């Protein structure tokens, strides 16, 4: 069977495109948490007390995948009233009941310590303040 040159090029491009793309199969979920409160304050609440306007956290969901990656989606109203939803990805490790996230900090950058916390039953308490303990996100397992 003879293929035209155009058909050969099209098939080559199609195969190359399929071979180089990321998998569309999502990673298996290990756990999913929803933010219950920040430092004991029910949502929606401010992130930290400031003398001026501050962002208000409306909701936050944390998904831990079995492959060691995590995805966080946070809905907030910025200090100027703008409604935003942010999604970011991290990696994590769990040792016993301790969870440690990893940031990919550029060389020579002054990055804060990544989030770390404790999983107890259906609860996750996560220090997101760089290790100072000033901002604790308290999550509940979303299956409960």
Coordinates of C-alpha atoms in Angstrom, one line a residue:
X1 CA 0.0 0.0 0.0
X2 CA 1.4 3.4 -1.0
X3 CA 0.6 6.4 1.1
X4 CA 0.8 9.9 -0.3
X5 CA 3.5 12.2 1.1
X6 CA 0.9 14.4 2.7
X7 CA -0.7 11.4 4.4
X8 CA 2.7 10.2 5.7
X9 CA 3.5 13.6 7.1
X10 CA 0.0 13.9 8.7
X11 CA 0.4 10.5 10.4
X12 CA 3.9 11.2 11.6
X13 CA 2.7 14.5 13.2
X14 CA -0.3 12.8 14.8
X15 CA 1.8 10.0 16.3
X16 CA 4.4 12.6 17.5
X17 CA 1.7 14.7 19.1
X18 CA 0.1 11.7 20.9
X19 CA 3.5 10.4 22.0
X20 CA 4.6 13.7 23.5
X21 CA 1.5 14.8 25.4
X22 CA 0.9 14.3 29.1
X23 CA -1.4 11.5 30.2
X24 CA -5.0 12.6 30.6
X25 CA -5.6 9.9 33.2
X26 CA -5.7 11.5 36.6
X27 CA -3.6 10.1 39.4
X28 CA -5.5 8.0 42.0
X29 CA -6.7 10.0 45.0
X30 CA -5.4 9.0 48.4
X31 CA -7.3 11.6 50.4
X32 CA -9.3 14.8 49.9
X33 CA -9.6 17.5 52.6
X34 CA -11.7 20.6 52.9
X35 CA -10.7 23.6 55.0
X36 CA -12.8 23.8 58.1
X37 CA -11.1 26.8 59.8
X38 CA -8.0 28.9 60.0
X39 CA -6.5 29.2 63.6
X40 CA -10.0 28.2 64.9
X41 CA -11.9 30.9 62.9
X42 CA -14.7 29.5 60.8
X43 CA -14.7 30.3 57.0
X44 CA -15.0 32.7 55.5
X45 CA -12.2 34.4 57.4
X46 CA -9.2 36.6 57.1
X47 CA -5.8 34.9 56.5
X48 CA -4.0 37.0 59.1
X49 CA -5.0 40.0 61.1
X50 CA -3.6 43.2 59.5
X51 CA -4.1 46.9 60.2
X52 CA -5.6 47.4 56.8
X53 CA -7.8 45.4 54.4
X54 CA -6.8 41.7 54.1
X55 CA -7.8 38.8 51.9
X56 CA -10.7 36.7 53.0
X57 CA -10.4 32.9 52.5
X58 CA -13.8 31.6 51.4
X59 CA -12.9 27.9 50.8
X60 CA -9.9 25.6 50.2
X61 CA -9.6 22.0 49.1
X62 CA -6.5 19.8 49.3
X63 CA -6.3 16.6 47.3
X64 CA -3.5 14.2 48.1
X65 CA -2.8 11.8 45.2
X66 CA -1.3 8.3 45.7
X67 CA 1.7 9.2 43.5
X68 CA 3.0 11.8 46.1
X69 CA 1.6 14.9 44.4
X70 CA -1.0 17.2 45.9
X71 CA -3.3 19.9 44.5
X72 CA -4.7 22.8 46.5
X73 CA -7.5 25.0 45.2
X74 CA -8.3 28.1 47.2
X75 CA -11.2 30.6 46.7
X76 CA -10.5 34.0 48.2
X77 CA -11.7 37.6 48.0
X78 CA -8.7 39.8 47.8
X79 CA -8.2 42.9 50.0
X80 CA -9.6 45.0 47.1
X81 CA -12.8 43.0 46.7
X82 CA -11.6 41.0 43.7
X83 CA -12.8 37.4 43.7
X84 CA -10.1 34.8 42.8
X85 CA -9.6 31.1 42.8
X86 CA -6.0 29.8 42.9
X87 CA -4.8 26.3 42.2
X88 CA -1.3 25.1 42.9
X89 CA 0.5 21.7 43.0
X90 CA 3.1 20.3 45.4
X91 CA 4.7 17.1 46.3
X92 CA 4.3 15.6 49.8
X93 CA 5.6 12.8 52.0
X94 CA 3.9 11.2 55.0
X95 CA 5.9 9.6 57.8
X96 CA 3.7 8.2 60.6
X97 CA 1.0 10.9 61.1
X98 CA 3.3 13.8 59.9
X99 CA 2.9 15.3 56.4
X100 CA 5.6 17.4 54.8
X101 CA 5.1 19.3 51.6
X102 CA 7.9 20.4 49.2
X103 CA 8.3 23.7 47.4
X104 CA 10.4 24.0 44.3
X105 CA 12.4 27.0 45.4
X106 CA 14.7 28.6 42.8
X107 CA 18.4 28.7 43.5
X108 CA 19.5 31.6 45.7
X109 CA 15.9 32.5 46.5
X110 CA 14.8 33.2 50.0
X111 CA 11.8 30.9 50.3
X112 CA 9.8 30.2 53.5
X113 CA 9.7 26.7 54.8
X114 CA 7.0 24.6 53.0
X115 CA 3.8 23.6 54.8
X116 CA 3.9 20.7 57.3
X117 CA 1.4 19.2 59.6
X118 CA -0.3 16.4 61.4
X119 CA -3.0 13.9 60.3
X120 CA -5.1 12.7 63.2
X121 CA -8.1 10.5 62.1
X122 CA -10.1 12.5 59.7
X123 CA -8.3 15.8 60.5
X124 CA -5.3 17.5 59.0
X125 CA -3.7 20.5 60.7
X126 CA -1.3 22.3 58.4
X127 CA 1.2 25.0 59.3
X128 CA 1.3 27.3 56.2
X129 CA 3.2 30.1 57.9
X130 CA 6.7 28.9 57.1
X131 CA 7.1 27.0 60.3
X132 CA 6.2 29.8 62.8
X133 CA 2.8 28.3 63.7
X134 CA 1.1 31.6 63.1
X135 CA -1.2 30.3 60.4
X136 CA -2.8 26.9 60.9
X137 CA -5.2 25.5 58.3
X138 CA -7.4 22.9 59.9
X139 CA -8.9 20.5 57.4
X140 CA -11.5 17.8 57.6
X141 CA -11.6 14.7 55.3
X142 CA -14.2 15.5 52.7
X143 CA -15.7 12.0 52.9
X144 CA -16.9 12.6 56.4

